[in-house]
Amino acid sequence: MGCGGRHAFLRSVGGAVLAVAILPSSVSAAGRAPVFDVPAQPLAAALRALARQGRVQILFPAERLEGRRSRAVVGRFETARAFDLALADAGFAARRVDSRTFVIVARPRLSPPPPIEAPTADLEPIQVWGRRPEPGEIARRLATDLDAPTSVRSLSREDMERGGAQNLSEALGDLPGMTVINTGRSFIGGIDSASRGEGLYAAYRGLNAEYNLSMINGVSVAQGLPYSRGVQLNLLPPDAFQTVVVHKTGRADLDGDFIGAALDFQTPGPTDLSRSPWTAVTVGGRVETRARDYGESGLGETIRVEHGRRFGAAGQFGLYLAAAHEDRSFVNSELAGVMAAQNDRGWAYGVSGSAAGGAPDAENPQEGLVQTSLNVGVSSGRSRLQNYALALDWRAAPGLDLRLNATHAQARTEQNSTFSQVVSGAQSWIDDGSGVYRLSVRDLSTRVWYETNPDNVSLSTLSLKADAVSGRWRLTPYLFASRGESARPDHLEASAWINQNDGYNVGQTPRAFGGVTVQYRDGLPVPQWPQSVFDDLNQAGSVLVARRAGQRTEQFSEQMRYGGGFDLSFTPMQGPWRNLRIGAKLGRSDRDLTDRNWTNAFFGDIYQTAGLTWEALGIAKGTYAEVFPGLYDWSIPRIDHDRLEALFEANRTTESFDTCGALYVNNLNCNSQSGREIVQAVYVMATHATGAWETQFGLRQERARIVNRFWVLPDASEGETPGDWAANRSRYDMLLPSLNLSYRPNDRGVWRAAAWRSYSRPAFMQLGGGVRTETLDGVTTVTRGNPDLKSADAWNLDLSHQTWLPGGGALSLSAYAKQIDHYLYESGSSLDVGVVPDEAAVRVVMPRNGGRGDTRGLEMEWFQPLGDPFDLGGQASLDLNLSRQWSRVDLGQILGRSQPMLNAPEWLGNAELAYAQGRAAAYLSLNYTGAYLSAYDVLKAEGDWDNLWVRSVARLDARARWRFDERTRLDVIVTNLTGAYSYWAHVGRDGAALSDVVDSGRRVVVSLRSVF
């Protein structure tokens, strides 16, 4: 918990773990037992009342208590005895976790593992606040996961705060099987997004982010990304959520449109009357060390305010409010070798067996690659994040609760990147006299290129839910809405070249050269350019000739999702059937996408002047002394973005509008698309329990109807003509059975097995995508979306075992397997997904399903208290997890019949060593992500070798905490202690000749939190 137990929370969303926390304000006189007066009533309400009157915290899975009633408890009892009396007929027992915390578990139960002994002198001021590593805090999380009806892994606020994560996607990286991805295929991707130095998405168990279901307080959130069903998580701060629940297995009451994980991000709820009102304030500051290397401040700040209270005559109304603001800046280094290889044909073979320059070893085409063109630059920017949460509950009557949850998060990022570019000219291979042909690059064009990547992302949710309990019946109707936005509102590009030619700059030539442009040291290119090229780069602002007066792209994508449903459950009085449930859900989503472009004329032509430079135009003002400190030492201009934008606007004309051609109506609409999706679902569930065995049966019927509206662009080979709107339709009907089996021989462990069916619908862009027809050399190519794409359908198996270990430790082992038919992968705006060769006169390019994919893996988690190895009166602990993943998919003839899935490293691991003594605690954590395939066929070369791989990375972080008192604490975090590159991607699994590299340095964060 964020304040180690000082907060109180009510959580009852979608079967998630419900926790009600009430802490004592003082110790009862002479240690007397409390007085209880709790009549017989629904069990969940009775447990809350007992916890409130007993001044303790109680944790229980709400779903398993549905329909059960308590016995009356009246009189003075020890708290444990009071719980036993209330639970006498319910089949549950109360298990003490620590001095003030109980967990409700199924009978029969044995004693929990005892907490580790600690010296009394240190324990008194710390125990109240549940410090880390405190056995009580660990035990609460483990006990909750252990007692859940299906296989879940929860991540508490305390878990997330102890790490160095700056957003929710990075916090998820502490979990087994979770891969943090810092790039993607939204409006920006590749090194552009990686150069921010932050995690953006989370992939799970070998499946990319679009295979996950993301929820906030049980609401399936809108998917605002333009080309994917994934959800960008970098706009969500970890401390905005009380708990993250990762549902590893499918259930009938969860949306069926996920094959990875169902992630439920749960915000705090209203407090209990016993500690109302309360207010918490967190303030913090940060510094980015890489920005300091460039002479920038790299500073940032954050503030978060939370307030909770109960009001009304009997405290029947509850309120929770939170507001947060964060401002952070960055200046990072980037080597964009893959970008140069893709955009400028900046690669070749250094040696060849012929003058044609082919691969020296046809069996290993990635051997012998060299970089011929190179981009090196600086990416600077600022992110401003805001986050708000509201929770209201009303205990309207006995057995009737109403809850309202609302959240809003937004991130506004300004990102400006400036690259030094050296682009190779004509290439030849010359016989060295021994029959070996060596590469020679004839000339080099020196350039500077500037681009902006603004990123406006927002995500909002709203839900209204009622819980009505009468006897053994429970009815839960609900309404929900969510809106997601992803926009790049004003992407601007400009460049300056040594060989710029236009109406007034005539006869400009590149720098003469001959030979190989780079050599390699430690896997990175070392330029072998002539001095004239280095001189050009060092004086780029005054030597290179300004090219165009800017190119601007405006891109917007949003989705609105809304609907409602109900869940009705019945708990039989006796017999093996513990719970019977039925439910229905109706949801609709509407989405819009626009993408438009303007390209201005050359500066020379506009001003009828030759030799205009960025300095002369006021665009370049000063320099960064080193383009990539520690690696490349030439300088690079600092760009006045406002001046460039003003010049663009001053010179934009009607002819600048050129999204797809010359006609205004085509340019306005050719990259626009809208869509509507309606999803209907009904489900039945039943839970059967016999002895130590419990089985949950489920069956869900889900029907989706999708309509896409898009622009059809006619063939312009004989002149451009106006296009028109068209539409297509897609439908998906799935019957999704699920089976979750649990075996609990005692309270120290549980064995689980699960099998379920799930699916993932294609992205809107792949279904719609527009239609374009082009004729070249007598071959007509039609590029369009494919409304007949099949969903990716999967059978899933999961086996797991969780157990307590002697001495207070815990062990979790998992194995899983997923078999996916009609595999699909995220491809950005490209529609040639799985394209097959076609030699016909009319060639159709459209997305196609892949074949079968398989992913399987093993996971291990181990927590072990270590006592006091330093003999200083404190406590140490080790928290470790390790994942091994295998994945293969058939992508067809061109991309390969047996390729790894995207963003699926073979190895993942986390380790944390913690030590706490008195008011202080320290943590050292290691995160390891193995190498993984990030994109297919990035060079469009023959064969399946030219995939983009991200190199493995190990990041070491440290954290220190000091508690001034029970209400106030100070935290200091330092990330990336070793200074490792945050991103290194390269073409080919085994070679690094063509690489993208980002150095984002270290981050230091200081925060102070106090509760009033």
PDB file of C-alpha atoms in Angstrom, residues 496-502 505-510 544-547:
ATOM      1  CA  ALA A 496      20.095  21.363 -45.368  1.00  0.00           C
ATOM      2  CA  TRP A 497      22.450  19.759 -47.931  1.00  0.00           C
ATOM      3  CA  ILE A 498      25.924  20.417 -49.240  1.00  0.00           C
ATOM      4  CA  ASN A 499      24.672  19.465 -52.713  1.00  0.00           C
ATOM      5  CA  GLN A 500      21.307  21.252 -52.693  1.00  0.00           C
ATOM      6  CA  ASN A 501      20.184  22.061 -56.216  1.00  0.00           C
ATOM      7  CA  ASP A 502      17.124  24.089 -57.192  1.00  0.00           C
ATOM      8  CA  ASN A 505      21.409  26.762 -56.399  1.00  0.00           C
ATOM      9  CA  VAL A 506      22.946  25.170 -59.462  1.00  0.00           C
ATOM     10  CA  GLY A 507      25.854  22.763 -59.868  1.00  0.00           C
ATOM     11  CA  GLN A 508      26.240  21.863 -56.190  1.00  0.00           C
ATOM     12  CA  THR A 509      28.018  18.505 -55.802  1.00  0.00           C
ATOM     13  CA  PRO A 510      28.663  16.063 -52.956  1.00  0.00           C
ATOM     14  CA  LEU A 544      25.049  23.551 -45.767  1.00  0.00           C
ATOM     15  CA  VAL A 545      22.382  25.046 -48.027  1.00  0.00           C
ATOM     16  CA  ALA A 546      18.802  25.147 -46.724  1.00  0.00           C
ATOM     17  CA  ARG A 547      16.502  22.878 -48.705  1.00  0.00           C
TER      18      ARG A 547
END
